[in-house]
CSV table of C-alpha atoms in Angstrom, one decimal:
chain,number,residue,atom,x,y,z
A,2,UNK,CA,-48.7,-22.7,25.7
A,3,UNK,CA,-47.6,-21.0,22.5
A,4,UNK,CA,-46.4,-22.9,19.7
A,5,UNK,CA,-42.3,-21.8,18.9
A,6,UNK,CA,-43.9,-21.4,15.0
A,7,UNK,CA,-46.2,-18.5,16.5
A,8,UNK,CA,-43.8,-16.3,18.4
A,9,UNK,CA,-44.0,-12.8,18.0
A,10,UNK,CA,-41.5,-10.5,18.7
A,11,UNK,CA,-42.7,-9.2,21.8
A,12,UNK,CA,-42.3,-12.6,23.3
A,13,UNK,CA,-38.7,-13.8,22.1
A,14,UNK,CA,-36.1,-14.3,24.8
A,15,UNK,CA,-34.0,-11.1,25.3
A,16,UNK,CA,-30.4,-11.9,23.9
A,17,UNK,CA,-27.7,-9.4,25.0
A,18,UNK,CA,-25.9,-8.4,21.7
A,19,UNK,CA,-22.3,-8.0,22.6
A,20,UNK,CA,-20.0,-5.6,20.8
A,21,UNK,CA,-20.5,-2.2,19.0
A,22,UNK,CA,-21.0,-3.4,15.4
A,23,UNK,CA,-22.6,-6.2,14.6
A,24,UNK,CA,-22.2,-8.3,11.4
A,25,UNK,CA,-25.8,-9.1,9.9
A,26,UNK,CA,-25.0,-12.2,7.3
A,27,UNK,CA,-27.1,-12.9,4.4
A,28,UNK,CA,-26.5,-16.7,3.5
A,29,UNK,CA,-27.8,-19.8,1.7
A,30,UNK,CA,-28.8,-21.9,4.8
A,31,UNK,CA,-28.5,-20.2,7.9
A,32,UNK,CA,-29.3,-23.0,10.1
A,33,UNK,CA,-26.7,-25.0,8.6
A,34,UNK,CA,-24.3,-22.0,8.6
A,35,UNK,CA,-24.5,-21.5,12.2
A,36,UNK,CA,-23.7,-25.2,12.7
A,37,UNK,CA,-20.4,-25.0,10.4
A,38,UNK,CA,-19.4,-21.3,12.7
A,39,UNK,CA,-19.7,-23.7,15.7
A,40,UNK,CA,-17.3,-26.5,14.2
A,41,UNK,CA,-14.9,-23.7,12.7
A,42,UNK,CA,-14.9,-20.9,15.4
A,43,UNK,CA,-16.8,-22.4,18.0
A,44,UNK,CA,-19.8,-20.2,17.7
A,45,UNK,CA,-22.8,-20.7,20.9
A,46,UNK,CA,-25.7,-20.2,19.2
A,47,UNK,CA,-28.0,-18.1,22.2
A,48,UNK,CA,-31.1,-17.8,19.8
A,49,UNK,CA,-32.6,-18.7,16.6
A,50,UNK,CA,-36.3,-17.9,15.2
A,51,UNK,CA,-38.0,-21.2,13.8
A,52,UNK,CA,-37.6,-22.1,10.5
A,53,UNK,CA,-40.2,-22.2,7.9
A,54,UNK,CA,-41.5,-24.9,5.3
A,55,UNK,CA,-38.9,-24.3,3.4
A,56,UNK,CA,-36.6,-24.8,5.9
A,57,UNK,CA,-35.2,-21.0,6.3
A,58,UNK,CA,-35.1,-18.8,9.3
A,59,UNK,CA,-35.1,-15.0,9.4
A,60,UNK,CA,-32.5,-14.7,12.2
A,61,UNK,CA,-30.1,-16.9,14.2
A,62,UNK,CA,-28.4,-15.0,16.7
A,63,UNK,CA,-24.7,-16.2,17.7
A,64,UNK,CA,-21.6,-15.4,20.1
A,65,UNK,CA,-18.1,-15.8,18.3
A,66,UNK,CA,-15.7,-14.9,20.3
A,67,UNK,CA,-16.9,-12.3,22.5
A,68,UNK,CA,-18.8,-10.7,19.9
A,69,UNK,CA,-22.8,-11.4,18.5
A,70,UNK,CA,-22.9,-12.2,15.1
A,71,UNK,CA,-26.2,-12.7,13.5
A,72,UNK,CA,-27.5,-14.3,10.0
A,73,UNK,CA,-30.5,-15.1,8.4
A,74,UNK,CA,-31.6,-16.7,5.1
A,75,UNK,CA,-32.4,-15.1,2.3
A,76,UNK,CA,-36.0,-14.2,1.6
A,77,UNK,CA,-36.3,-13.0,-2.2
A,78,UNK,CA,-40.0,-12.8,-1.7
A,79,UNK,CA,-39.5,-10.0,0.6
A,80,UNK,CA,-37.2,-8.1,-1.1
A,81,UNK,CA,-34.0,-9.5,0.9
A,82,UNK,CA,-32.6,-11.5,-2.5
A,83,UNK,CA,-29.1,-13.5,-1.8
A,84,UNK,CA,-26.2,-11.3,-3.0
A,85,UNK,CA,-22.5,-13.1,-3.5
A,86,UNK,CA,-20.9,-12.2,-0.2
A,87,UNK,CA,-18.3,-9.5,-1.5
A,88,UNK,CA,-16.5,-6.6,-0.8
A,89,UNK,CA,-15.7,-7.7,3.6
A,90,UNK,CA,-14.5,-9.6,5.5
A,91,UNK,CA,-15.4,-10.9,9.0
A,92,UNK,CA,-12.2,-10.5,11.4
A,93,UNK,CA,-11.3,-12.3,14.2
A,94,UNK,CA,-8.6,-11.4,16.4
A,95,UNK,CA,-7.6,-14.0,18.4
A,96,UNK,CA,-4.4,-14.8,20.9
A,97,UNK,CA,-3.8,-18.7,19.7
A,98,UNK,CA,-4.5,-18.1,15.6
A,99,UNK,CA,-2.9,-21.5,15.5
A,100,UNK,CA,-5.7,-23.1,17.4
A,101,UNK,CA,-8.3,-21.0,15.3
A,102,UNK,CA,-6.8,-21.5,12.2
A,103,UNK,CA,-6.5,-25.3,12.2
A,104,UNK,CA,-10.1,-25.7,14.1
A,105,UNK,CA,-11.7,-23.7,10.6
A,106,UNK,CA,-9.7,-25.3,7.9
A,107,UNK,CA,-10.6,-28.6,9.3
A,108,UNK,CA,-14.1,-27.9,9.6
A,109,UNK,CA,-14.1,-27.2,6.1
A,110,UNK,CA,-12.5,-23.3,5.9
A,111,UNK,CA,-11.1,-22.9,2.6
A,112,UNK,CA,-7.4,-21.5,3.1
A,113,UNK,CA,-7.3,-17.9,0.7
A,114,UNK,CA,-4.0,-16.8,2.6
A,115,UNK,CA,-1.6,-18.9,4.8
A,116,UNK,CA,-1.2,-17.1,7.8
A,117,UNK,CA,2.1,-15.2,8.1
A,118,UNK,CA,3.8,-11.8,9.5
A,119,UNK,CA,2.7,-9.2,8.0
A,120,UNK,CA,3.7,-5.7,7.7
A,121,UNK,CA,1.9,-4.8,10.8
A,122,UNK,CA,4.1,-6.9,12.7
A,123,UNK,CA,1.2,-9.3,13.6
A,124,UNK,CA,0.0,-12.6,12.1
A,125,UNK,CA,-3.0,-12.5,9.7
A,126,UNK,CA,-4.3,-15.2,7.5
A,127,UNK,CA,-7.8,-15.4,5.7
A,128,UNK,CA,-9.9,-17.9,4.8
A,129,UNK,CA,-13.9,-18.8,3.2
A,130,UNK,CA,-16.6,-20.0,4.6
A,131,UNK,CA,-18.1,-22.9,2.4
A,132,UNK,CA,-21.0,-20.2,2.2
A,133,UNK,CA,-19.0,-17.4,0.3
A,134,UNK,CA,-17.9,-15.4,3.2
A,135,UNK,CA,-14.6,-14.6,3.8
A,136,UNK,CA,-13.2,-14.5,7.3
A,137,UNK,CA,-9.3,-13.5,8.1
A,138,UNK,CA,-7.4,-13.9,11.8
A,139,UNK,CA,-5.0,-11.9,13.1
A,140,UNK,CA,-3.2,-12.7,16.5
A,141,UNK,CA,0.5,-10.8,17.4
A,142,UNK,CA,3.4,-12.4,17.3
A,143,UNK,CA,4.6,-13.9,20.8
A,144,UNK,CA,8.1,-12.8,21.4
């Protein structure tokens, strides 16, 4: 029997990746990270590699809804330094942005902008991540 610590790549689990793009997330503690994503936007986590002595992991593979997003530690050593999460933002659009929004700020989402109509004629609001990242909802407007 292998050890999980000695898995190659040949013999991880094949994960289907759902959705076109997928957002690759550099953070400071990715296992922890992927915990907070299941609190916040109830995030299944369908695979993670083990994590070293230092308590990092190159790659946790999770499913927010519908879509895969994936993260990983960073690994300055390698050449894969942590960078301040800037310049995007993760969006999800959902039907009940109520129900998202109040599951992420009480997981620990801080609240950037209060969700209102916007000029689009749907809801949007944004919020970050206690890791840097920024992540807005949008949901239309029942009427």
């Amino acid at each position: 029997m292998t050890d999980a610590t000695d898995q190659t790549q040949s013999q991880q689990p094949r994960v289907p990746v759902r959705g076109g793009v997928v957002a690759y997330l550099t953070v400071d503690g990715a296992v922890k990270a992927a915990e907070f994503y299941s609190r916040a936007f109830g995030a299944e986590q369908v695979f993670m590699y083990p994590v070293d002595e230092k308590g990092r992991t190159m790659h946790v593979h999770l499913y927010i809804n519908g879509s895969s997003v994936m993260l990983g530690d960073a690994f300055p050593e390698y050449g894969h330094a942590l960078e301040k999460p800037q310049s995007f933002t993760m969006q999800l659009v959902v039907d009940d942005l109520d129900f998202w929004w109040k599951r992420a700020v009480d997981a620990g989402a801080e609240v950037v902008v209060e969700p209102q109509v916007m000029f689009w004629g749907d809801r949007w609001g944004q919020l970050r991540d206690p890791f840097g990242v920024a992540w807005a909802m949008n949901a239309p407007v029942n009427g």
